[in-house]
Short mmCIF file of C-alpha atoms in Angstrom, two decimals:
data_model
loop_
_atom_site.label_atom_id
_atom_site.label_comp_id
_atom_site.label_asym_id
_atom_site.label_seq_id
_atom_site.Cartn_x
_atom_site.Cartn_y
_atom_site.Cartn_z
CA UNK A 1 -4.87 -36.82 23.18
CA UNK A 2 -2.86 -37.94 19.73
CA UNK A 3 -5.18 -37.62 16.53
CA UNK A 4 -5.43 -40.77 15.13
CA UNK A 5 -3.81 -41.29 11.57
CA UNK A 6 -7.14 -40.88 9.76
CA UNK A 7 -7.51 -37.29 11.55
CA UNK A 8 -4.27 -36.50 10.64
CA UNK A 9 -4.88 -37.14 6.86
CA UNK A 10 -8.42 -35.61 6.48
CA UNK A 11 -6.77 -32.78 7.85
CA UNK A 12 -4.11 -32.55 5.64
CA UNK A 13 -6.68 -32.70 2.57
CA UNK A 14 -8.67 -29.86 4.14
CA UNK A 15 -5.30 -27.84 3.49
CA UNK A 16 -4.83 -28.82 0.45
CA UNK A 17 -5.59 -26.48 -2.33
CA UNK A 18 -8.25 -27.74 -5.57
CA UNK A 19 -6.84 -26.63 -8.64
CA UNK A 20 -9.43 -24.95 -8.98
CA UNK A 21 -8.43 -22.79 -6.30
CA UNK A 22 -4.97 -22.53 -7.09
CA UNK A 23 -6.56 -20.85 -10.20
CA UNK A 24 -8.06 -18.35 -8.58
CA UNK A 25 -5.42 -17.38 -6.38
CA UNK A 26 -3.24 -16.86 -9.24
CA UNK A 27 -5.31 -14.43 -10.72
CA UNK A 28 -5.84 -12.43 -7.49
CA UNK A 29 -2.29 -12.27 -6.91
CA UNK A 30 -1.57 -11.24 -10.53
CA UNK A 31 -3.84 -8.40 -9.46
CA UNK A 32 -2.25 -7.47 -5.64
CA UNK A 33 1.09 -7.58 -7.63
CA UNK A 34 0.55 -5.05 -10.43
CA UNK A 35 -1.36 -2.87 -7.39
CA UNK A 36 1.83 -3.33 -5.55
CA UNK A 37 4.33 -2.62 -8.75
CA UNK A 38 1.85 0.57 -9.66
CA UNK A 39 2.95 2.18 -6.64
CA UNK A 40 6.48 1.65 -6.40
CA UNK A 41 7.80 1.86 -9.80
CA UNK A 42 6.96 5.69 -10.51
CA UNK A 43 9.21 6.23 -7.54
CA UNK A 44 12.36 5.50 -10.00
CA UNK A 45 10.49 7.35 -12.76
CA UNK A 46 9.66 10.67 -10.89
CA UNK A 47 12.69 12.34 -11.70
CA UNK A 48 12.21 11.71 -15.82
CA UNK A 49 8.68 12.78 -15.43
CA UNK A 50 9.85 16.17 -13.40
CA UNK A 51 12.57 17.15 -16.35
CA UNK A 52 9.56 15.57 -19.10
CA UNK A 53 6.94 17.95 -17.94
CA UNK A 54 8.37 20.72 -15.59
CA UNK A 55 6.98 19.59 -12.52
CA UNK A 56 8.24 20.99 -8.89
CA UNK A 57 9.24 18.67 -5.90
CA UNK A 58 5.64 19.70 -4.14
CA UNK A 59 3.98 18.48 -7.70
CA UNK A 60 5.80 15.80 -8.24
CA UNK A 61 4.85 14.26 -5.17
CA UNK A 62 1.25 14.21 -6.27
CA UNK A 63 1.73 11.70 -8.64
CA UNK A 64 2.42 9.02 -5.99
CA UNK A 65 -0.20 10.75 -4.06
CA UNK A 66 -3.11 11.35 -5.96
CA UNK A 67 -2.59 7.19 -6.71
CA UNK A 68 -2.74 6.54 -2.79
CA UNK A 69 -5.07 9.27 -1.68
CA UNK A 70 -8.03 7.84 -5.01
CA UNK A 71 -7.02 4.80 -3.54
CA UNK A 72 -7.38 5.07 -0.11
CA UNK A 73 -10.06 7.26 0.09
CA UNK A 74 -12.53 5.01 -2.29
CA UNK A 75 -11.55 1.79 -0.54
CA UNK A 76 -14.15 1.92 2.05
CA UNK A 77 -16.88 2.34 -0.19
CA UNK A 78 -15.11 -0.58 -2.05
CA UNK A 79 -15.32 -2.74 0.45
CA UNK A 80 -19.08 -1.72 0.68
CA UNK A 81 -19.59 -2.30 -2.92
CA UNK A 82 -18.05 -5.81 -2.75
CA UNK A 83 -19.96 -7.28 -0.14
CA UNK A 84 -23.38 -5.79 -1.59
CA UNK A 85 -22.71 -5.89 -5.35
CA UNK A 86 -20.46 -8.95 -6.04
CA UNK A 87 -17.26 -9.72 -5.49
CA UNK A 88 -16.02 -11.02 -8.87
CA UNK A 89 -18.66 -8.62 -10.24
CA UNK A 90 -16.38 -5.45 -8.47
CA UNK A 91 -13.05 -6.50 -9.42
CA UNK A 92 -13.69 -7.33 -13.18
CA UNK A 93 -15.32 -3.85 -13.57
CA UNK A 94 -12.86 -1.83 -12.06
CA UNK A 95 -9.87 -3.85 -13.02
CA UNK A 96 -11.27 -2.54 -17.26
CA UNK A 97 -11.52 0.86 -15.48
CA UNK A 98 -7.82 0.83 -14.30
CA UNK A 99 -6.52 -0.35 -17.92
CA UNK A 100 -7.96 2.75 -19.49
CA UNK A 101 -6.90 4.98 -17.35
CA UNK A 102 -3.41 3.84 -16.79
CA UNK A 103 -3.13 4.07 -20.52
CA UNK A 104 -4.54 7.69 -20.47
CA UNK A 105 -1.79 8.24 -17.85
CA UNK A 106 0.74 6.93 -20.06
CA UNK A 107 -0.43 9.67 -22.87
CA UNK A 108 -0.69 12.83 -21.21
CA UNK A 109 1.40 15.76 -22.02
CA UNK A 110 0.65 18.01 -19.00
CA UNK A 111 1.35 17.41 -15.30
CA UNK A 112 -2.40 17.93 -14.16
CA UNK A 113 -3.77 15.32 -16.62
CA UNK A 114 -1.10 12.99 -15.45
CA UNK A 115 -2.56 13.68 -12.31
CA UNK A 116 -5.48 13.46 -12.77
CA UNK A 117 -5.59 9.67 -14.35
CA UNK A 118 -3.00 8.48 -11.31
CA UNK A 119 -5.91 9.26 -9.40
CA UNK A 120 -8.91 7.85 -10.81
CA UNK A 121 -6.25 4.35 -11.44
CA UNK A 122 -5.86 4.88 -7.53
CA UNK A 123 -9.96 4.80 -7.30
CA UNK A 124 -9.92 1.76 -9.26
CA UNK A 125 -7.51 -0.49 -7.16
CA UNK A 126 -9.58 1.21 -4.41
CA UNK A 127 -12.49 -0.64 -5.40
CA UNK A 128 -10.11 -4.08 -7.10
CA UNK A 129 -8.16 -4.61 -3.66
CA UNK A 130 -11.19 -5.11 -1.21
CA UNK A 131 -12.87 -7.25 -3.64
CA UNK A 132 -9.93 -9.41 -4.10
CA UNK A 133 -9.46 -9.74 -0.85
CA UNK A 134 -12.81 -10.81 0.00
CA UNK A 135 -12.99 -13.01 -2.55
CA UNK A 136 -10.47 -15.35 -0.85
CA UNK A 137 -11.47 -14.57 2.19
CA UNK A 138 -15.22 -16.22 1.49
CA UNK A 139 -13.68 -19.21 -0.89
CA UNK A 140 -11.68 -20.29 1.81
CA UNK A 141 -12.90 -21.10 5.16
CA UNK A 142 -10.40 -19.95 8.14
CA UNK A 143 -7.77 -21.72 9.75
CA UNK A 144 -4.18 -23.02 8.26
CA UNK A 145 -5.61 -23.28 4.39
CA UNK A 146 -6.79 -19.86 4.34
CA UNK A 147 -3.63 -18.12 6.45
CA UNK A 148 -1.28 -19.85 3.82
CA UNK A 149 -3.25 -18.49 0.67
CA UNK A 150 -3.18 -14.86 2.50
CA UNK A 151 0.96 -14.94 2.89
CA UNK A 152 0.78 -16.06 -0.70
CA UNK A 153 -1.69 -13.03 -1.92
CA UNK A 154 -0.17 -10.65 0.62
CA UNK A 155 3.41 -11.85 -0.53
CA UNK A 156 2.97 -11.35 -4.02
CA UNK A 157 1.98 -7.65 -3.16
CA UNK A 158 5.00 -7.19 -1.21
CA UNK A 159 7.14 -8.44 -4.05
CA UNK A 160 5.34 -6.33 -6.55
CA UNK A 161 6.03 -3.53 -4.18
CA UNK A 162 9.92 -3.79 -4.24
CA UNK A 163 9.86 -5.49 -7.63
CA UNK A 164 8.23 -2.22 -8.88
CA UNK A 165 11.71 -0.57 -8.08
CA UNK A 166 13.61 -2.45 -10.41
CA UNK A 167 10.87 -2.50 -12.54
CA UNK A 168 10.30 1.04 -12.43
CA UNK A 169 14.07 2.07 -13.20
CA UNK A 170 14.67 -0.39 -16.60
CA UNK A 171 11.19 1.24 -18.34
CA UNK A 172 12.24 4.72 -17.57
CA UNK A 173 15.18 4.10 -19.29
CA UNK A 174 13.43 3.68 -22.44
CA UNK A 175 10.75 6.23 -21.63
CA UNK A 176 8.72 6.81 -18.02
CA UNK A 177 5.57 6.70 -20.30
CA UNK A 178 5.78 2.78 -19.85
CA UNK A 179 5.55 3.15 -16.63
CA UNK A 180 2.09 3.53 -17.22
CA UNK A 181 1.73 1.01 -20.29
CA UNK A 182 3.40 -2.04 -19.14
CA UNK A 183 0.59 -2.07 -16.30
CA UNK A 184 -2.27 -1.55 -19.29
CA UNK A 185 -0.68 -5.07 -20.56
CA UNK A 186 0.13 -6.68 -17.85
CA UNK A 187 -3.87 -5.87 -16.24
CA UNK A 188 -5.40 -6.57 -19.56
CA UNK A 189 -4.19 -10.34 -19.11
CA UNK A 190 -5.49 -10.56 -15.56
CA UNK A 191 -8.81 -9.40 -16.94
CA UNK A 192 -9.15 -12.36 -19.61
CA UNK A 193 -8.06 -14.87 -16.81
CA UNK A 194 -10.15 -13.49 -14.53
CA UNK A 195 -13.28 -13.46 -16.46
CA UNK A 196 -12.53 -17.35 -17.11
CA UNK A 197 -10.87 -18.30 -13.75
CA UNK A 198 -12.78 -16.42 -10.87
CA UNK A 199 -15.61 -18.25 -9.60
CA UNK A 200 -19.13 -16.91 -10.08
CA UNK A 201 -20.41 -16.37 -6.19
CA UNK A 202 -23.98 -16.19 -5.21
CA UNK A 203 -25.82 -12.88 -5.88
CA UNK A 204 -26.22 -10.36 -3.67
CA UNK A 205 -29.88 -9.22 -3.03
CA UNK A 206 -31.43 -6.18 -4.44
CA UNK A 207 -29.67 -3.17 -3.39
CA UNK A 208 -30.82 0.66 -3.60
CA UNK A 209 -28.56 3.64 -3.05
CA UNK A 210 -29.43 3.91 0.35
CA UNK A 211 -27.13 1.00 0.96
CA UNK A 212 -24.11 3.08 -0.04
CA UNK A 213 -22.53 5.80 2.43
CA UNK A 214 -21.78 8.11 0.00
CA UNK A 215 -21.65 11.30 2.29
CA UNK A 216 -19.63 8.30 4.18
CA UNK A 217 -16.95 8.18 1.09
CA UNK A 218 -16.81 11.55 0.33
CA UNK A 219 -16.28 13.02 3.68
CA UNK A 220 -13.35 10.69 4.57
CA UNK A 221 -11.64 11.15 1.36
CA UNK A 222 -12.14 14.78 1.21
CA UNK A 223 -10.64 14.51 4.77
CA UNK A 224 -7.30 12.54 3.40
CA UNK A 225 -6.92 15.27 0.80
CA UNK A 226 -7.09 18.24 3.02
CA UNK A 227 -5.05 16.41 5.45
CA UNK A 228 -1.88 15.54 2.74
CA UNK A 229 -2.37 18.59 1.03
CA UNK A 230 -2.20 20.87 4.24
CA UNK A 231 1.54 18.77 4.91
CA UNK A 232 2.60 19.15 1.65
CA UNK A 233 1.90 22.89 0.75
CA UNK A 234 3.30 23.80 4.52
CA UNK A 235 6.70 24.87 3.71
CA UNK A 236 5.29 27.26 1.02
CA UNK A 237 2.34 29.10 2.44
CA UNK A 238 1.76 30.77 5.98
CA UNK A 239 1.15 28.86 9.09
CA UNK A 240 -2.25 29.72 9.29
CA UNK A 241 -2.92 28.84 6.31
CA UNK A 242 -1.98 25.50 6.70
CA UNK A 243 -3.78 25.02 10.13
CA UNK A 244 -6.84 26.01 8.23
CA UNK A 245 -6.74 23.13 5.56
CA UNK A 246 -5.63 20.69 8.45
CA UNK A 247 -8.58 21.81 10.52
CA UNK A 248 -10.83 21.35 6.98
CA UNK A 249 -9.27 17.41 7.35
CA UNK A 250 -9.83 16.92 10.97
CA UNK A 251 -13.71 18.57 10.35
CA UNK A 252 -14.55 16.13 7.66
CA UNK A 253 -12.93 13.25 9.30
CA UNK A 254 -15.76 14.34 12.74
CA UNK A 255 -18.47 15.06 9.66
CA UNK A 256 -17.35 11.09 8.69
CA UNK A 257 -17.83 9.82 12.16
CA UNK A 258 -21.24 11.28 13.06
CA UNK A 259 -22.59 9.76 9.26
CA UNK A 260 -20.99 6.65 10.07
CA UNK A 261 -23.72 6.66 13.44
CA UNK A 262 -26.33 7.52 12.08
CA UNK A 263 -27.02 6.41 8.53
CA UNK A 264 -29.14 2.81 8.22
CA UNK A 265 -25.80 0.91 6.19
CA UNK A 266 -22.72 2.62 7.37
CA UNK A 267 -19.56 2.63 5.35
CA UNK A 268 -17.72 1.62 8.12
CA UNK A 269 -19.78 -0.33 11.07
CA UNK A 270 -17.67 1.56 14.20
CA UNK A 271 -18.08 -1.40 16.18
CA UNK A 272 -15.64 -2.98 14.35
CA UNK A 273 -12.92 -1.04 15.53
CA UNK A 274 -13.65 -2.77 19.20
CA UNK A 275 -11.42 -5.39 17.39
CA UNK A 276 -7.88 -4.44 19.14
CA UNK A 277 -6.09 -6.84 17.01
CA UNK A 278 -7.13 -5.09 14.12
CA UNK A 279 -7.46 -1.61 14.77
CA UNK A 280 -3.12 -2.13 16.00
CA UNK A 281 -2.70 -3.88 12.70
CA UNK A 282 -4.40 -0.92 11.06
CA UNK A 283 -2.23 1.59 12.44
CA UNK A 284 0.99 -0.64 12.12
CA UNK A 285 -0.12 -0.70 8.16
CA UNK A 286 -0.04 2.93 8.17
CA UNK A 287 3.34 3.90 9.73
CA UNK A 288 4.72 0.70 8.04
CA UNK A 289 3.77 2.17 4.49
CA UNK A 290 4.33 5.70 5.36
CA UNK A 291 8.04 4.71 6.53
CA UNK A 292 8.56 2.67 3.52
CA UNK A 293 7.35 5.09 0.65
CA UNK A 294 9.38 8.42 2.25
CA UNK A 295 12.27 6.13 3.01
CA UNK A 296 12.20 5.38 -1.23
CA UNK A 297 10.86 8.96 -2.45
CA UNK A 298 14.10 10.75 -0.46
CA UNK A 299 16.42 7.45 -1.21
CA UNK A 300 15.76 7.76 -4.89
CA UNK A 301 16.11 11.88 -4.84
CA UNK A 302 19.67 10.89 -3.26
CA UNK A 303 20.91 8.94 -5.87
CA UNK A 304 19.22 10.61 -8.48
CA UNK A 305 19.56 14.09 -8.39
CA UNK A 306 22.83 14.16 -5.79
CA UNK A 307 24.81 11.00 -6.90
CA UNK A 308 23.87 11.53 -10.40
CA UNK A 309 22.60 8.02 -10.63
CA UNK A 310 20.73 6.80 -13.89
CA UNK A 311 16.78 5.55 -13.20
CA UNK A 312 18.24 2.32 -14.61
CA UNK A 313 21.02 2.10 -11.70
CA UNK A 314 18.61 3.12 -9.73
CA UNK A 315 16.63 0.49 -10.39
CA UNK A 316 19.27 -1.94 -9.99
CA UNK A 317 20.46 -1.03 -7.03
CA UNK A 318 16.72 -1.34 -5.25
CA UNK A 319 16.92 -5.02 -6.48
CA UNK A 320 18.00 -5.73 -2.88
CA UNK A 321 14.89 -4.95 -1.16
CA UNK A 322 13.13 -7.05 -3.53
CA UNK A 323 14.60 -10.41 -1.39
CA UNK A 324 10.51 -10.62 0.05
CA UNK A 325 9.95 -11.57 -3.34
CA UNK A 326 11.23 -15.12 -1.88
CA UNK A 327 11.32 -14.63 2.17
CA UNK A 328 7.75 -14.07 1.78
CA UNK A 329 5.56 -17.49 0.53
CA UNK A 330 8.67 -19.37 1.95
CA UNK A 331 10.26 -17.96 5.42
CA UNK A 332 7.30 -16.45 6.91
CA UNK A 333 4.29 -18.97 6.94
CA UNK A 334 6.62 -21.11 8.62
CA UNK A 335 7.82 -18.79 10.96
CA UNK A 336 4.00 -17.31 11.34
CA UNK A 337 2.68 -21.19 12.87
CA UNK A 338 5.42 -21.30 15.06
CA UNK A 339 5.64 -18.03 16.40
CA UNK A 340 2.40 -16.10 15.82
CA UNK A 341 1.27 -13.23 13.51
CA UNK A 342 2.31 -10.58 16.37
CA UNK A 343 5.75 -11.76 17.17
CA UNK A 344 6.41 -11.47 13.40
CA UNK A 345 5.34 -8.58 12.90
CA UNK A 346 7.28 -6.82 15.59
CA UNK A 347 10.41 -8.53 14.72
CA UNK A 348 10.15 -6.96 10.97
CA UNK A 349 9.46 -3.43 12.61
CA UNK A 350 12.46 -3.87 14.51
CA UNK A 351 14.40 -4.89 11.21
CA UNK A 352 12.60 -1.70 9.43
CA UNK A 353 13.85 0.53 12.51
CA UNK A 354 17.48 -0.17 12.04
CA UNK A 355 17.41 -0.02 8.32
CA UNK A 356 16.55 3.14 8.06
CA UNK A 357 18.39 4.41 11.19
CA UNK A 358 21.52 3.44 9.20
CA UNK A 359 20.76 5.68 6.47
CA UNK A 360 20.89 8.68 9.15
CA UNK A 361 24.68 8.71 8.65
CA UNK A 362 25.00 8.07 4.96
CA UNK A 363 27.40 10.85 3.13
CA UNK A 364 28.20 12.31 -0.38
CA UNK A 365 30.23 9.53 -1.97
CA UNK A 366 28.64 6.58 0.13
CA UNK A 367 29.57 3.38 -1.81
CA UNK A 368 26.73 0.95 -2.69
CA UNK A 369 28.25 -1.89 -0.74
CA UNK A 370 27.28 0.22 2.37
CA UNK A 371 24.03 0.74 1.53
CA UNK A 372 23.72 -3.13 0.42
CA UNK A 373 22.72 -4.48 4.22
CA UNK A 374 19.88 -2.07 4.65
CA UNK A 375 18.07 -2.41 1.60
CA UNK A 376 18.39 -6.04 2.05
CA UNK A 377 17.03 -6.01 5.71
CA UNK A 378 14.48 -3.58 4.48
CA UNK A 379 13.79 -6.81 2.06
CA UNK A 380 13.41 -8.88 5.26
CA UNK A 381 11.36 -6.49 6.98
CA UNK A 382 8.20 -6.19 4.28
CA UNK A 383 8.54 -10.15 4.06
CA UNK A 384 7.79 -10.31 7.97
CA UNK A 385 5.47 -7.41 8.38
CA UNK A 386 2.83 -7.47 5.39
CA UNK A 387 1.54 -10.68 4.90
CA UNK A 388 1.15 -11.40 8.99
CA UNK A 389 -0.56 -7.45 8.84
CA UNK A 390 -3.13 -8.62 6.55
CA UNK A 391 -3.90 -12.05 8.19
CA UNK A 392 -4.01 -9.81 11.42
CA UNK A 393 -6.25 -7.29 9.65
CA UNK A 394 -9.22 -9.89 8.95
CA UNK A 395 -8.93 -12.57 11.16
CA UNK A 396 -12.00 -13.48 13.42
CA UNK A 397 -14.06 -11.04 11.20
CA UNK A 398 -17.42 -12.13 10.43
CA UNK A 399 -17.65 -12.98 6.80
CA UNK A 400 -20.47 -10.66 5.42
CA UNK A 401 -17.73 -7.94 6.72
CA UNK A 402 -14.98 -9.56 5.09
CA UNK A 403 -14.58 -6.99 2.89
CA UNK A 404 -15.20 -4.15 5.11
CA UNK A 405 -12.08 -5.43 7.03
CA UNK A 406 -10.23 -6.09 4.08
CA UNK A 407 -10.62 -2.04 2.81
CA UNK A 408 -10.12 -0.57 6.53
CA UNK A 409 -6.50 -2.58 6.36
CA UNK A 410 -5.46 -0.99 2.78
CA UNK A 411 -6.89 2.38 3.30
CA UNK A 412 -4.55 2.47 6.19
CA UNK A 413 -1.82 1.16 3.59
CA UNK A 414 -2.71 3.64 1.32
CA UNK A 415 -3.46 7.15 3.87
CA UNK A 416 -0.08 6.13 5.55
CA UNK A 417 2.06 5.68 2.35
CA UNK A 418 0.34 9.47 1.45
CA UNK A 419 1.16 10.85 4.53
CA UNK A 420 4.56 9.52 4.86
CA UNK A 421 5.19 10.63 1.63
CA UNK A 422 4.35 14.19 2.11
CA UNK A 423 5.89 14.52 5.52
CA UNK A 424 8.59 13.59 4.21
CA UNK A 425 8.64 16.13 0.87
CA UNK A 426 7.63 19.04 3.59
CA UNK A 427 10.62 18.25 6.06
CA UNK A 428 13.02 18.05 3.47
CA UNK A 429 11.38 21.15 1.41
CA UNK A 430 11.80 23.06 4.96
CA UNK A 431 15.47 21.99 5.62
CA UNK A 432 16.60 22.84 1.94
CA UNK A 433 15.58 26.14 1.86
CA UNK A 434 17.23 28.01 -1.09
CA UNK A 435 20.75 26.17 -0.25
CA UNK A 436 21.25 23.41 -3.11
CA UNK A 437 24.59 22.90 -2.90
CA UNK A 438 25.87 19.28 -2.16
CA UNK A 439 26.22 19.74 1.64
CA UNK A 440 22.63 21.33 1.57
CA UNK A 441 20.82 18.75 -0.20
CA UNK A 442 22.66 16.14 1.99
CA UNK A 443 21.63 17.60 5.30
CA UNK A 444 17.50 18.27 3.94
CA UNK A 445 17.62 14.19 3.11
CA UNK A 446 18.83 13.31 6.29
CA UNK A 447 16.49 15.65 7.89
CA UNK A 448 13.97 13.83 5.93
CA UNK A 449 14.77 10.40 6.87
CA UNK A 450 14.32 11.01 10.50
CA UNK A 451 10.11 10.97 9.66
CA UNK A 452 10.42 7.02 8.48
CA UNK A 453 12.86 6.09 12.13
CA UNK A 454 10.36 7.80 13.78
CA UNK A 455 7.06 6.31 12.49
CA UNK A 456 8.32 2.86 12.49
CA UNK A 457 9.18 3.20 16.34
CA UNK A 458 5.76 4.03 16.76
CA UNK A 459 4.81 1.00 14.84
CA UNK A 460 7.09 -1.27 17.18
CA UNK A 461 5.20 0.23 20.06
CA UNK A 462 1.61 -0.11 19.03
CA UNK A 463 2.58 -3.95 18.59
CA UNK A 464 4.02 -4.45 21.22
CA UNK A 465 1.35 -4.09 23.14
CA UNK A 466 -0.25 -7.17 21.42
CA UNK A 467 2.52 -9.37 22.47
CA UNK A 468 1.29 -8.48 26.12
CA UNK A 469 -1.78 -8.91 25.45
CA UNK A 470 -0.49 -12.59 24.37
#
């Protein structure tokens, strides 16, 4: 039956966002985006901060890490805190808590202190990201209106993801400490829009500590630490050594699940991972991320430290990738109403796949203009698979579980982008061996580059069986 003309219209006004709420999504996105450009950009910076402070390949990779792993681990009992405590409440808090330590970052002289502030930032946007999330997802009922504001938030991430890149590469130029302070500015501004611009939700009721899973939080981030750290330290200890921290991970992760059964207010309610859309959009998140962050870590180690690139042509050159920046709020709502959220998805995993496949073959004087096409289709690929992942991620979710949702989907982000990361460090740590000569270092990357082909064809397969499910 045709709607009549007065249908048509109210339902065009439904979709139409209030100022108000334009507002709001501004600010959240300002947020997503530095999240997004916190990760990426020390990627170009790692080598300055190696010669700055005599840090090894295994060390260095713990400052991306420690980021991911605070914020992965802590986003669950994020997601908690935002649904019991307060949205706005949440974000504001911890959004002051990542300004002073990203500036402490900045400061410190010594690679564990440098460390050790990535990962209490990480904890913060643990705790900023779920609330954010939720916050739009409870403004905005479901439907059209809401799937358009999530491409936009989950766009603007994307975009500060690659962004970060280029970002990344022109401040270490100058110095890799502003790498940490141009996020203390650029956060410091969200915080006095958000405190105007956010809109005060309804209290939660009383709560008492018994509503948090701490043993909950704890177990499954001391879990993700034992797990990357077991990866990472492989190539340099014995193997049972190694199986002994892994088996630590996998024993906390079982320690996780039984709390998770039996405590009154679960960190994670399990029978939310009946959801098979969203449990295969959780593990797509995970071998997406991991691909993408090992893909950059060994890409940037390439032209770094074998090309002889500067962090500023490095920088440049990563510009490519940052095409989601406009594929993203423009190409893929429209081709996410016509074609679905899975079809998307799979089609950027696909894009992903050959991407990195074609930097299997790359040699010792590669020109740019043959790495051009990749980098841009890796571009393409984030625009297709992240925003559609994070509408996938929370759709049909009740909404006092919003943010529950909202955390499982970036703690899978974050554990795969620490996992890829290290798998990729211990495969090319393995391969190198004491041979650094040109034709040595060439063969541990490629080596290395095999982990991000493999973990997006995983990806691919996961989804696809959502498109027979359709």
């Amino acid at each position: 039956m045709l709607e009549s003309p007065q249908a048509t219209l109210l339902e065009r006004e439904r979709d139409r966002f209030t100022g108000r709420e334009w507002a709001m999504l501004l600010v959240l996105c300002g947020a997503i985006f530095l999240e997004g450009v916190d990760v990426s950009m020390f990627g170009v910076a790692l080598p300055s901060i190696r010669a700055d402070l005599a840090m090894s390949t295994a060390e260095l990779q713990w400052v991306i890490s420690a980021y991911v792993l605070g914020y992965g681990g802590f986003m669950l009992l994020g997601g908690r805190a935002a649904d019991l405590l307060g949205r706005r409440r949440m974000f504001l808090i911890w959004l002051a808590v990542f300004i002073a330590f990203s500036g402490l970052g900045g400061l410190a002289s010594e690679g564990w202190v440098l460390i050790a502030a990535r990962f209490v930032t990480g904890v913060a946007a643990g705790f900023m990201a779920p609330a954010g999330l939720s916050i739009i997802t409870t403004s905005i009922a479901e439907g059209r209106k809401r799937n358009q504001a999530l491409l936009v938030y989950a766009g603007t991430g994307a975009a500060g993801f690659s962004l970060g890149l280029v970002v990344g590469g022109v401040l270490a130029e100058f110095s890799w400490r502003w790498v940490f302070f141009a996020p203390v500015i650029l956060a410091a501004l969200i915080l006095l829009a958000g405190i105007r611009l956010i809109p005060v939700q309804a209290r939660p009721g009383s709560r008492s500590i018994r509503d948090f899973d701490l043993l909950g939080a704890f177990s499954v981030t001391g879990a993700m630490l034992l797990l990357v750290y077991g990866v990472v330290r492989a190539p340099d200890v014995a193997l049972g050594s190694t199986l002994a921290v892994l088996a630590g991970g996998v024993a906390l992760l079982a320690l996780f699940v039984t709390v998770e059964r039996r405590v009154s207010a679960p960190l994670v309610r399990l029978g939310i991972l009946r959801s098979g859309p969203l449990v295969r959009a959780n593990i797509a998140a995970l071998l997406f991320a991991g691909s993408f962050v090992g893909f950059q870590f060994i890409l940037v180690l390439y032209l770094q430290e074998l090309r002889g690139w500067s962090a500023l042509a490095t920088g440049l050159a990563m510009l490519a990738v940052a095409g989601d920046a406009v594929l993203a709020p423009t190409l893929t709502p429209r081709l996410v109403n016509r074609y679905g959220n899975v079809r998307v998805i799979f089609a950027g995993l696909l894009v992903a796949g050959v991407a990195y496949a074609s930097f299997l073959w790359i040699g010792a004087d590669a020109a740019y203009a043959a790495m051009l096409p990749a980098l841009i289709l890796i571009g393409v690929a984030f625009a297709l698979v992240y925003g559609p992942l994070t509408i996938a991620g929370t759709d049909g979710i009740a909404e006092n579980e919003q943010g529950l949702a909202g955390a499982l989907l970036y703690t899978s982000w974050q554990l795969g982008s620490a996992l890829g990361l290290a798998m990729v460090t211990a495969v090319q740590v393995i391969t190198l061996g004491g041979d650094h000569s040109e034709s040595g270092l060439l063969d541990s990357y490629r080596a290395a580059l095999t982990v991000p082909v493999i973990a997006i064809a995983v990806a691919a397969a996961v989804t696809a069986f959502g498109l027979r499910r359709r």
